[in-house]
mmCIF file of C-alpha atoms in Angstrom:
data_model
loop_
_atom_site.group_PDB
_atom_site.id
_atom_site.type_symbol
_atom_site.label_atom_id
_atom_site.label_comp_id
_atom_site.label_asym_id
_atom_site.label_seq_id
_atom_site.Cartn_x
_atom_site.Cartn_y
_atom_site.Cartn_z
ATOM 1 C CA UNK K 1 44.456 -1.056 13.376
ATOM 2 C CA UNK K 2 42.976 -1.578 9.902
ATOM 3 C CA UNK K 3 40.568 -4.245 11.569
ATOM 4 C CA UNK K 4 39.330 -1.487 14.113
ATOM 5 C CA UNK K 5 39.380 0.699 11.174
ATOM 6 C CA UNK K 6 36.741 -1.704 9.164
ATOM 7 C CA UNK K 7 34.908 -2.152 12.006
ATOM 8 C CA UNK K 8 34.522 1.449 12.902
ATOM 9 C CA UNK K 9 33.341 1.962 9.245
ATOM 10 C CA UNK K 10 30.932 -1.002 9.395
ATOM 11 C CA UNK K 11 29.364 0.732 12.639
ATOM 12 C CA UNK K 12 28.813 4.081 10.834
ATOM 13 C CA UNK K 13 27.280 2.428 8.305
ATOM 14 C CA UNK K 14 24.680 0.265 10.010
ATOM 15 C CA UNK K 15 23.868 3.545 11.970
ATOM 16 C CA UNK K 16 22.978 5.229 9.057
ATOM 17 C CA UNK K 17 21.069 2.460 7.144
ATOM 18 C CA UNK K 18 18.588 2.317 10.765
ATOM 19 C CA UNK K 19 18.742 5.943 11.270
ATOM 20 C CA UNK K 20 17.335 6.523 7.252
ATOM 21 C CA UNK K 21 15.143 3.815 7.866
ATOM 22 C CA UNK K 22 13.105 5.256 10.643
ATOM 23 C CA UNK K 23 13.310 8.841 8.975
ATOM 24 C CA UNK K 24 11.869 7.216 5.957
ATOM 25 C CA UNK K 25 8.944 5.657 7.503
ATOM 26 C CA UNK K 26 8.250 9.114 9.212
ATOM 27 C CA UNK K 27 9.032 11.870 7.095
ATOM 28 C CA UNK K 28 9.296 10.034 3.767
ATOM 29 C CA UNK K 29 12.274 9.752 1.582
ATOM 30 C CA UNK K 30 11.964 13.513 -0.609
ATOM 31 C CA UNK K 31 11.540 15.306 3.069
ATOM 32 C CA UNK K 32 14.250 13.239 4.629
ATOM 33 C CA UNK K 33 17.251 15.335 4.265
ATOM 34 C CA UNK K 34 21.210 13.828 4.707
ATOM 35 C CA UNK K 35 21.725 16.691 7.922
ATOM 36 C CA UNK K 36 18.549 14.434 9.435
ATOM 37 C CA UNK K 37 20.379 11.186 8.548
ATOM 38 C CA UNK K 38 23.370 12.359 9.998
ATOM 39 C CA UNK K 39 22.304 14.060 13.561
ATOM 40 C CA UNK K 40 19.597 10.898 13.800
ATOM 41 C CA UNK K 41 22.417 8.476 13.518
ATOM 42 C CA UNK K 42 25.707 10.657 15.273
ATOM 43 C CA UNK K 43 28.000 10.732 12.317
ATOM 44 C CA UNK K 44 29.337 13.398 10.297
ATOM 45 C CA UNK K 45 27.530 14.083 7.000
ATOM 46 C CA UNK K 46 30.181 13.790 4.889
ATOM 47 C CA UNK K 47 30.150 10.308 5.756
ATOM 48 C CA UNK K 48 27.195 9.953 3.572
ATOM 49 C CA UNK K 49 27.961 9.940 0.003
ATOM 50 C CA UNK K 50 31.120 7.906 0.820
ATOM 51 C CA UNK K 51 29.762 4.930 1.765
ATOM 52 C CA UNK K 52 26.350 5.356 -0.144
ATOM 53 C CA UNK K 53 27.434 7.509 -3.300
ATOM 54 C CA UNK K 54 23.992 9.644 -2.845
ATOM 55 C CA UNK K 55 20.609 9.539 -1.251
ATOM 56 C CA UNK K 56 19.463 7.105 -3.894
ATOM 57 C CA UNK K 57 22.424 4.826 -2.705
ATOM 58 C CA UNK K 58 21.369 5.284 0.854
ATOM 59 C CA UNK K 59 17.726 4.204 -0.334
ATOM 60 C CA UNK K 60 18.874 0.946 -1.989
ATOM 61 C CA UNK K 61 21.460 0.339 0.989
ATOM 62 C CA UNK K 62 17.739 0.759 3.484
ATOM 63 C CA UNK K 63 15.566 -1.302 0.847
ATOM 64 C CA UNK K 64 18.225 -4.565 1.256
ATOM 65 C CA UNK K 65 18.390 -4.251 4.513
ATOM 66 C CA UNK K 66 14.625 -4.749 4.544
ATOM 67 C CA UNK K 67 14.691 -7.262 2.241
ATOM 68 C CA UNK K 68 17.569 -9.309 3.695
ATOM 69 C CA UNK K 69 15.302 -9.085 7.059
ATOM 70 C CA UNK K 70 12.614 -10.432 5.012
ATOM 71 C CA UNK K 71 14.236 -13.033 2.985
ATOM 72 C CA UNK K 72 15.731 -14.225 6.049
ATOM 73 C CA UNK K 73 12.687 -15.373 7.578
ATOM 74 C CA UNK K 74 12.242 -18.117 4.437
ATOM 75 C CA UNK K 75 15.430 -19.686 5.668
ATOM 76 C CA UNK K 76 15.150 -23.246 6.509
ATOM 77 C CA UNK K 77 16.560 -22.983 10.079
ATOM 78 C CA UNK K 78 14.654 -19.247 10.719
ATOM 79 C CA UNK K 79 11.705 -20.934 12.044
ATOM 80 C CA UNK K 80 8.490 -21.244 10.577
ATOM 81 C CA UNK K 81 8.276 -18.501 7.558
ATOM 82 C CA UNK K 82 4.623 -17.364 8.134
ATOM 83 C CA UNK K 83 5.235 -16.366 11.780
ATOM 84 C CA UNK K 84 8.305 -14.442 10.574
ATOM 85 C CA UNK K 85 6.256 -12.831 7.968
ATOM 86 C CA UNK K 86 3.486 -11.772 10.628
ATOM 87 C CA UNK K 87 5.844 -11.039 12.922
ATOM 88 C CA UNK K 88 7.696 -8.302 10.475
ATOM 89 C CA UNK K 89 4.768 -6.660 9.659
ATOM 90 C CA UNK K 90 4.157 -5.891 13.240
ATOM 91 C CA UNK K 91 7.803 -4.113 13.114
ATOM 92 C CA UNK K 92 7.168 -0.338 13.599
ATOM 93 C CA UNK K 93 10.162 -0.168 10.674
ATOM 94 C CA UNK K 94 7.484 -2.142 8.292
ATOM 95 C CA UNK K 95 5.346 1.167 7.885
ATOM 96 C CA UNK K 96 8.278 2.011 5.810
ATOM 97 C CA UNK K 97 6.877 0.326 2.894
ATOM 98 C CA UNK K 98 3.873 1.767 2.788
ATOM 99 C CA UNK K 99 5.363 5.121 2.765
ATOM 100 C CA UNK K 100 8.023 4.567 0.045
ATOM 101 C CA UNK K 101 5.049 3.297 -1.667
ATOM 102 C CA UNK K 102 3.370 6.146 -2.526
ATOM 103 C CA UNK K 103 6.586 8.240 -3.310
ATOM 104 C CA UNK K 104 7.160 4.973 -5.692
ATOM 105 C CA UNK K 105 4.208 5.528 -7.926
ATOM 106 C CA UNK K 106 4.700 9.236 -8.304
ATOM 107 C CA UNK K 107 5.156 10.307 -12.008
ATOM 108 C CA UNK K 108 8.898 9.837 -12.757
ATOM 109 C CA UNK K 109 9.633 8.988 -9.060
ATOM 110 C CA UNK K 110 13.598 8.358 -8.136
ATOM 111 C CA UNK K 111 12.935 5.178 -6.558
ATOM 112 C CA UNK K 112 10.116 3.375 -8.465
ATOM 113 C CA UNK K 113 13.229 1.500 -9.813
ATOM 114 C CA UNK K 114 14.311 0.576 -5.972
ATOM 115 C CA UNK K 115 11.013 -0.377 -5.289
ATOM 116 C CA UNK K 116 10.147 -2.632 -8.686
ATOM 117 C CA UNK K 117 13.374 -5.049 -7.827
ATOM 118 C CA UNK K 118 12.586 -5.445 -4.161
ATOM 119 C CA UNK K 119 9.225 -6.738 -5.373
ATOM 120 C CA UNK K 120 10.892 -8.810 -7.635
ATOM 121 C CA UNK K 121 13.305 -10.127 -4.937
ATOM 122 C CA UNK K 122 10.194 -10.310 -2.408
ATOM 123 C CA UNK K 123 8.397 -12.631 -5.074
ATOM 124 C CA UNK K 124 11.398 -14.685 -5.930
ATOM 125 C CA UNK K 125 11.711 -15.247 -2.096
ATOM 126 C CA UNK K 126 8.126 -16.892 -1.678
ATOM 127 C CA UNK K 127 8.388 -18.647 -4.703
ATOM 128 C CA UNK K 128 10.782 -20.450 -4.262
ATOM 129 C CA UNK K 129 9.475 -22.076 -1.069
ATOM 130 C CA UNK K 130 6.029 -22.749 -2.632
ATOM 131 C CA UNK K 131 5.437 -26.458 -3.362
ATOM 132 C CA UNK K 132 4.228 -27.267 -6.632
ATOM 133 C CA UNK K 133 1.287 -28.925 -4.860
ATOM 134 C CA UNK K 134 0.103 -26.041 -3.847
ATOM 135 C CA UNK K 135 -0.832 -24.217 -6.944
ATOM 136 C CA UNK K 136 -4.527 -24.058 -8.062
ATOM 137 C CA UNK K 137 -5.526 -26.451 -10.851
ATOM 138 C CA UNK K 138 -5.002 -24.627 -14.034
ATOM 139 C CA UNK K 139 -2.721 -21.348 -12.402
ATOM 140 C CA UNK K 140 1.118 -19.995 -12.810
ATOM 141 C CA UNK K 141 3.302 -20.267 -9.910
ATOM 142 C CA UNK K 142 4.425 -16.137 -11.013
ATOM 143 C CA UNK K 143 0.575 -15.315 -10.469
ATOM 144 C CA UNK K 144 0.033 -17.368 -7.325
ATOM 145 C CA UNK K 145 3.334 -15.448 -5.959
ATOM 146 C CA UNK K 146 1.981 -12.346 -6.913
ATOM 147 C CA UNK K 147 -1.406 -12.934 -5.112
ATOM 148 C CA UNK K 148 0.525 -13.839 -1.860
ATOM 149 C CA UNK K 149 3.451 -11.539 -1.759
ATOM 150 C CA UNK K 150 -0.001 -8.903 -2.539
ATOM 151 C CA UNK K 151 -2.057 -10.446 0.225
ATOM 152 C CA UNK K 152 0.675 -9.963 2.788
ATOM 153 C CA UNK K 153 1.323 -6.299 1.779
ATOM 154 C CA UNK K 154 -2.645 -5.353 1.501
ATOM 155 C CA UNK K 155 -2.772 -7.389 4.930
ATOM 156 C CA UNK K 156 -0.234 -5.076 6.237
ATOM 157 C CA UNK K 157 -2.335 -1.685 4.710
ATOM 158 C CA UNK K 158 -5.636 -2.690 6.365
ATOM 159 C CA UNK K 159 -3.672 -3.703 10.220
ATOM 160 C CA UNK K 160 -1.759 -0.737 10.018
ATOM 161 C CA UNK K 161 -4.994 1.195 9.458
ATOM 162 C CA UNK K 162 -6.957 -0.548 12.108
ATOM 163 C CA UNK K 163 -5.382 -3.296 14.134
ATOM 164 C CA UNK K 164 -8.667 -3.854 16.055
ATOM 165 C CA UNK K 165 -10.725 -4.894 12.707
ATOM 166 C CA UNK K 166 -7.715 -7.458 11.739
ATOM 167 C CA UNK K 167 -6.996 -10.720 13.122
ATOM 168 C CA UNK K 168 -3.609 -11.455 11.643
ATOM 169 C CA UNK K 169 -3.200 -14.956 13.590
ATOM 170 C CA UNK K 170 -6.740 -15.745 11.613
ATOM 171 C CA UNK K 171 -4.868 -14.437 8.230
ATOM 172 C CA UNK K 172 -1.398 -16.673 9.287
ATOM 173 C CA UNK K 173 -3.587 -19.851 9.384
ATOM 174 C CA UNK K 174 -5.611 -19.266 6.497
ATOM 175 C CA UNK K 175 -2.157 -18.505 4.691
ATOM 176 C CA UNK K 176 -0.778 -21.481 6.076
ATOM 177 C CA UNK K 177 -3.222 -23.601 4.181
ATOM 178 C CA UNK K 178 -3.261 -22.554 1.240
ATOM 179 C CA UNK K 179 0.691 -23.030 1.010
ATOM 180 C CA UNK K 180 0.135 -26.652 2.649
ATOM 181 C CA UNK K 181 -2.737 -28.386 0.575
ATOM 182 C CA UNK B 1 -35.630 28.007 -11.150
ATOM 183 C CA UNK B 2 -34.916 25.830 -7.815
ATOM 184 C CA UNK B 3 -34.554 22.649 -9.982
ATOM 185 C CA UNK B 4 -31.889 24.642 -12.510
ATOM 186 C CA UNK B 5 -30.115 25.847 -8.757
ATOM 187 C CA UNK B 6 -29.535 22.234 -7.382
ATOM 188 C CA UNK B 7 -28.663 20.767 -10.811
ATOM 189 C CA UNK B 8 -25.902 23.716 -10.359
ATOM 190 C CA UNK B 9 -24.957 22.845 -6.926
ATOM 191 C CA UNK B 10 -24.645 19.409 -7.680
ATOM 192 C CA UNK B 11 -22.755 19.856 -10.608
ATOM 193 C CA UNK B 12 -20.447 22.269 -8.423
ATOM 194 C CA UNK B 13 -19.903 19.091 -5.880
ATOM 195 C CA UNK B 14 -19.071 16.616 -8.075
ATOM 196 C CA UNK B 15 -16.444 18.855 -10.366
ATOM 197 C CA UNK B 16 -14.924 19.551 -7.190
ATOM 198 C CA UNK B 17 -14.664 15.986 -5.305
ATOM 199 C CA UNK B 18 -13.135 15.069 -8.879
ATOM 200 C CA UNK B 19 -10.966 17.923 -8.894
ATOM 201 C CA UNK B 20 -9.728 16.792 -5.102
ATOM 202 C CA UNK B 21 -9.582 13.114 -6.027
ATOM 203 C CA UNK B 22 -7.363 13.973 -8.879
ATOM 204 C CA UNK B 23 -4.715 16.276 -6.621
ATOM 205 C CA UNK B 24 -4.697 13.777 -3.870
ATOM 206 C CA UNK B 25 -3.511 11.102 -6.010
ATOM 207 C CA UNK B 26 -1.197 13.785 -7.434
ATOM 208 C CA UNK B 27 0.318 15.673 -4.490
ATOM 209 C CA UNK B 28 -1.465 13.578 -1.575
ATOM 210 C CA UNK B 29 -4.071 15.527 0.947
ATOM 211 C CA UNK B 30 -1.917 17.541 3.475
ATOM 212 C CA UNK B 31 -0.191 18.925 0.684
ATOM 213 C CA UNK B 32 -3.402 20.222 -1.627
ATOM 214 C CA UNK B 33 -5.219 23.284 -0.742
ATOM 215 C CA UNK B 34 -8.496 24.739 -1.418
ATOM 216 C CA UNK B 35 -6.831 27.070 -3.867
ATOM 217 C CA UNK B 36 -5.387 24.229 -5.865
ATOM 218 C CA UNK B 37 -9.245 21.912 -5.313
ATOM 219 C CA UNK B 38 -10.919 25.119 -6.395
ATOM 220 C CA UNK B 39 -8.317 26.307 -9.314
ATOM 221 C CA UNK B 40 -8.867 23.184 -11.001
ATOM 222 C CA UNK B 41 -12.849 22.373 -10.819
ATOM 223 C CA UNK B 42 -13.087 26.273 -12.353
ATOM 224 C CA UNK B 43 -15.646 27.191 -8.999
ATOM 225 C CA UNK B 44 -15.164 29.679 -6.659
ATOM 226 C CA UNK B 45 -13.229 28.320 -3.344
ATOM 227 C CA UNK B 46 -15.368 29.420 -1.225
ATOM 228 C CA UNK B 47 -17.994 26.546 -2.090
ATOM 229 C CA UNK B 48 -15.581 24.136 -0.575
ATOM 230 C CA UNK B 49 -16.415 24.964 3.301
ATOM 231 C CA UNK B 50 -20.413 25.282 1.992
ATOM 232 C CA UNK B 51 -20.610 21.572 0.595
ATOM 233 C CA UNK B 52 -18.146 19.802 2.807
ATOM 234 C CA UNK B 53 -17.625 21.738 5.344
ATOM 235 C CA UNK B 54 -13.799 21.550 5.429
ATOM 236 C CA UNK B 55 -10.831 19.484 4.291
ATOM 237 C CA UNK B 56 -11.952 15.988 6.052
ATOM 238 C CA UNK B 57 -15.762 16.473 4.739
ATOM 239 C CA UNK B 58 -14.270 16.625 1.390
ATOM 240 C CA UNK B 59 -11.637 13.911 1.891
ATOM 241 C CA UNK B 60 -14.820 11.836 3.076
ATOM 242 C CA UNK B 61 -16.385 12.635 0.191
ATOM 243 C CA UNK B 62 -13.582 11.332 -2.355
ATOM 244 C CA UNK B 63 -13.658 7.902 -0.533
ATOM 245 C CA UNK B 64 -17.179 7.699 0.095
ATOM 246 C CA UNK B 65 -17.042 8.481 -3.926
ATOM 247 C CA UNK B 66 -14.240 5.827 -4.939
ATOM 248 C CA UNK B 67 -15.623 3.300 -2.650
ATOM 249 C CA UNK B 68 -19.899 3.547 -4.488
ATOM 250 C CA UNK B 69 -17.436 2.345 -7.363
ATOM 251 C CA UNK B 70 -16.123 -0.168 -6.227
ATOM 252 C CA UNK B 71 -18.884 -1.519 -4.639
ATOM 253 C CA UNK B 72 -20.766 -1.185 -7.339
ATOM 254 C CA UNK B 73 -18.681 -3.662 -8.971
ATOM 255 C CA UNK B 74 -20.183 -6.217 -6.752
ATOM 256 C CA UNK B 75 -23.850 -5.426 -7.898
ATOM 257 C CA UNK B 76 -25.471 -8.443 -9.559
ATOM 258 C CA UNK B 77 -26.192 -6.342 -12.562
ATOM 259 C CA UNK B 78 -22.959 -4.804 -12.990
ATOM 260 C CA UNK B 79 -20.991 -8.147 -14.448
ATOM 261 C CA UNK B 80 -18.593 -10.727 -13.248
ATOM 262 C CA UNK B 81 -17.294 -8.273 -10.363
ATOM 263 C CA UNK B 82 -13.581 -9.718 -10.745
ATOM 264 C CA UNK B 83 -13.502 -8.465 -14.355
ATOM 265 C CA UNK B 84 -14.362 -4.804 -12.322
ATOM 266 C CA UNK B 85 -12.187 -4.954 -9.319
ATOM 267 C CA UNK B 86 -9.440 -5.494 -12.056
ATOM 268 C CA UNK B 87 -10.673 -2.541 -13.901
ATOM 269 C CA UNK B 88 -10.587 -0.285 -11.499
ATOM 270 C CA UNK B 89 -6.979 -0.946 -10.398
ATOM 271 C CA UNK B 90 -6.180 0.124 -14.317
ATOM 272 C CA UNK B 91 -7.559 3.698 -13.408
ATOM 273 C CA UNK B 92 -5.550 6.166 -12.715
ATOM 274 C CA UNK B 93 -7.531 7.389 -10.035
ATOM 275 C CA UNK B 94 -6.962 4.347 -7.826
ATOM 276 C CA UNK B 95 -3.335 5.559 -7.062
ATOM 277 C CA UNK B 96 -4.968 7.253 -4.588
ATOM 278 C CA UNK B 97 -5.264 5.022 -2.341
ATOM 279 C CA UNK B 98 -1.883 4.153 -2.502
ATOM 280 C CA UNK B 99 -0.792 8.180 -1.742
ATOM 281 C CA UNK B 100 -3.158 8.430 0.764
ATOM 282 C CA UNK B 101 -2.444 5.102 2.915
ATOM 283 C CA UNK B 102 0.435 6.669 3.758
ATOM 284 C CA UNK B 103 -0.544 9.423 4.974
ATOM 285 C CA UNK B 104 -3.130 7.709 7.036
ATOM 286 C CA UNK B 105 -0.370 5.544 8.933
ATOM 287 C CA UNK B 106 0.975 8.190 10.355
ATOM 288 C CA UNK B 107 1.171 8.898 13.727
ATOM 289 C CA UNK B 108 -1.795 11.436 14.665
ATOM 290 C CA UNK B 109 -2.810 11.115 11.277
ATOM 291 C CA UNK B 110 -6.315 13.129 10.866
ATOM 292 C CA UNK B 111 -7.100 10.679 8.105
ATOM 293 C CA UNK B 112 -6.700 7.318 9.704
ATOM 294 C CA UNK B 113 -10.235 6.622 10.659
ATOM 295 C CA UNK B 114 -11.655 7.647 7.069
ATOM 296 C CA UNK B 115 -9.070 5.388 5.905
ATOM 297 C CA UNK B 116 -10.271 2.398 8.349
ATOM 298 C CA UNK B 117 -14.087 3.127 7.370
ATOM 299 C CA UNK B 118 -12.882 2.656 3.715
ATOM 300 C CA UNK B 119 -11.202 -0.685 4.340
ATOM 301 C CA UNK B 120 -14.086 -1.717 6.550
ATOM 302 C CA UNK B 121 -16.653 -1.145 3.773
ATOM 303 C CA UNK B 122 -14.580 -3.021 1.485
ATOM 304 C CA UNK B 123 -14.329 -5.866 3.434
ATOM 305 C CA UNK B 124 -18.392 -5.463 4.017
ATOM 306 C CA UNK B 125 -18.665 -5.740 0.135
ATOM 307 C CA UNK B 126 -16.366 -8.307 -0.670
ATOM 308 C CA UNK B 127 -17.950 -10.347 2.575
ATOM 309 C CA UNK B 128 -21.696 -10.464 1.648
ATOM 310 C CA UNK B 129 -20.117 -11.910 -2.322
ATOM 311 C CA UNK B 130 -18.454 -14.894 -0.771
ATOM 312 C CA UNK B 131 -20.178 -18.332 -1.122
ATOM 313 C CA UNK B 132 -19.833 -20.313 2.624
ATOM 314 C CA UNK B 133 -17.836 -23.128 0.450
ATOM 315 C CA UNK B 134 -15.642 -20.783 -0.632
ATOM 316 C CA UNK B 135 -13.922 -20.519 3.109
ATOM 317 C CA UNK B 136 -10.880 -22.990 3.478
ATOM 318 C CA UNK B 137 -11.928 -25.456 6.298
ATOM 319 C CA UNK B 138 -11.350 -24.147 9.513
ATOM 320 C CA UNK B 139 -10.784 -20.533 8.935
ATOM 321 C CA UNK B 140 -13.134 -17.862 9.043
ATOM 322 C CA UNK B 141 -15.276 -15.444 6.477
ATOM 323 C CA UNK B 142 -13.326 -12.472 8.236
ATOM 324 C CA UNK B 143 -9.947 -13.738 7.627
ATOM 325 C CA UNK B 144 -10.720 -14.913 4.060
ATOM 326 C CA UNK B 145 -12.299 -11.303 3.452
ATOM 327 C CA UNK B 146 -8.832 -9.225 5.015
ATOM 328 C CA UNK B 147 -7.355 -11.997 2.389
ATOM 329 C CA UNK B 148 -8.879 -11.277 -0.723
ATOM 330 C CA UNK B 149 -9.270 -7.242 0.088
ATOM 331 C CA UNK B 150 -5.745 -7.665 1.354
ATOM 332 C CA UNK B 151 -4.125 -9.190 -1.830
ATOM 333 C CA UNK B 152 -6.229 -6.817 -4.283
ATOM 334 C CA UNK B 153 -4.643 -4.011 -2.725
ATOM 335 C CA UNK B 154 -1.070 -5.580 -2.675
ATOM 336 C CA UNK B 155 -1.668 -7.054 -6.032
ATOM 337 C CA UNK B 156 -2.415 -3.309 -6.873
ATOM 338 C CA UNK B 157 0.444 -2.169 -5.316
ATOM 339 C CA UNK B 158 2.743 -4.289 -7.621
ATOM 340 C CA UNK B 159 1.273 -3.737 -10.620
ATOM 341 C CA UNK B 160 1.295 0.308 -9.912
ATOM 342 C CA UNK B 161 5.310 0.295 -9.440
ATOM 343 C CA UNK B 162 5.873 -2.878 -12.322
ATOM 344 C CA UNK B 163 2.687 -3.154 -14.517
ATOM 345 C CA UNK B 164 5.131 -5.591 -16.901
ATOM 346 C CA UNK B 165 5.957 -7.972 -13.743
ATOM 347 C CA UNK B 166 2.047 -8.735 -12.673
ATOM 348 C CA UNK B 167 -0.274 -10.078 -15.003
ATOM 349 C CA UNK B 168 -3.239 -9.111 -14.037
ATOM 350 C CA UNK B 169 -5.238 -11.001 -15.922
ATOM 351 C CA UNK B 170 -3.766 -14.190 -14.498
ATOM 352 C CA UNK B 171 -4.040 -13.456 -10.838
ATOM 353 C CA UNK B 172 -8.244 -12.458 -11.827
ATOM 354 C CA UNK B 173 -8.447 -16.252 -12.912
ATOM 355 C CA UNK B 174 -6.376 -17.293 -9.855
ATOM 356 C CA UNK B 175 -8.926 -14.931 -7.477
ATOM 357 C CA UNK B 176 -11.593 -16.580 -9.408
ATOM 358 C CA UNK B 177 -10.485 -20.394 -8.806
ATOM 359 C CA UNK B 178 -10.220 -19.199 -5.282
ATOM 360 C CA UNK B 179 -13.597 -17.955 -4.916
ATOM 361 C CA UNK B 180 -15.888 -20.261 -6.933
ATOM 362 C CA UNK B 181 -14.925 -23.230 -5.705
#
């Protein structure tokens, strides 16, 4: 009973993570409202601030699932990392970034916070599987990380705006050496 | 007397594409009206439809605005044009591109193509700057342009939500390592 109970409570949850996702990346997060959350994804309402405390809670709960999706694809045994990478961006569900972007850089925005440590966890992510070999004579690994966590988010903007004028297996290759000097 | 007349309508056009630069980075486009664009430039609303014809023309007139200054930074006279790409991500003004991308990724939106002219021009720019020993063996001047626009705007992007986690200065010496080779 209590294991069907857990379970049943783990469902709801996931539900409402992927149904505040997609209303996110359409609406935004200010003109998503919990009664969308909650007819998008079946469950009552008040199931909202129980698991998630408040929207903000419901943010950060949507923000690691990203990022878990993300990190995931610098696993060892996740295949190669760049095709991940390429591959997520494709994901309708990665538009969501670039709409919780612009709420993120609002004066005194809610979730600029949110946003500033999934950054930080996206950099920390490539980072770590950048050999040391691959740095530029003379540059910090933090900058080089920056530049690539930068290129794959402005690489992102510019398909999103007009697959047809970007070649994104042209971008994977070109990524993929300079990571492998 | 027809001089002192086009001074004043020119001088009416730019106070208002400044006025609608500055409320588009502020409230985004859908949301700012010709009211608001007119309120704030102190000229008579009715001007709007005259010089732009409507809302797009004067959207198109913002970018078109924006990008003659960032292009400019890749005149020969202007200076080392890193040095003013970095610049110009310090203004305030260049949120907008941030509030507007995402508007222009979504679905229908009236602003996409405006959008992908922008990033098209870019690219043109940043293109016709790169020495042919720059490119990486193998890859091509179009992927190594979506690259470099691509991480300016990302780099952007993280700097705008954590200005104390990217230092800019060091990823404008790593661009520049990159790109005189």
């Amino acid at each position: 009973m209590a294991t069907r109970r857990i379970q049943r409570t783990e469902e709801s949850r996931r539900l409402l993570v992927a149904a505040a996702a997609e209303l996110f990346a359409e609406k935004g997060y200010r003109q998503t409202s919990f009664v969308d959350i909650a007819d998008k994804a079946g469950i009552s309402r008040g199931s909202i601030p129980w698991h998630f405390g408040n929207k903000l809670g419901l943010l950060q709960a949507v923000l690691d699932d990203q990022l878990h999706t993300v990190l995931t694809a610098f696993d060892e045994q996740a295949g190669d990392p760049l095709d991940q990478v390429m591959d997520f961006i494709r994901l309708p569900a990665a538009r969501l970034f670039i709409t919780l972007l612009a709420e993120a850089v609002e004066d005194g925005s809610p979730i600029r916070e949110h946003y500033a440590r999934l950054h930080a966890a996206l950099r920390q992510g490539v980072q770590a599987r950048i050999p040391a070999e691959a740095l530029p004579a003379g540059t910090s690994a933090e900058a080089f990380t920056v530049l690539l966590v930068g290129a794959v988010i402005g690489v992102h903007a510019q398909w999103r705006v007009a697959p047809e004028a970007v070649d994104l297996d042209a971008v994977r290759t070109l990524l993929e050496r300079m990571i492998n000097v």
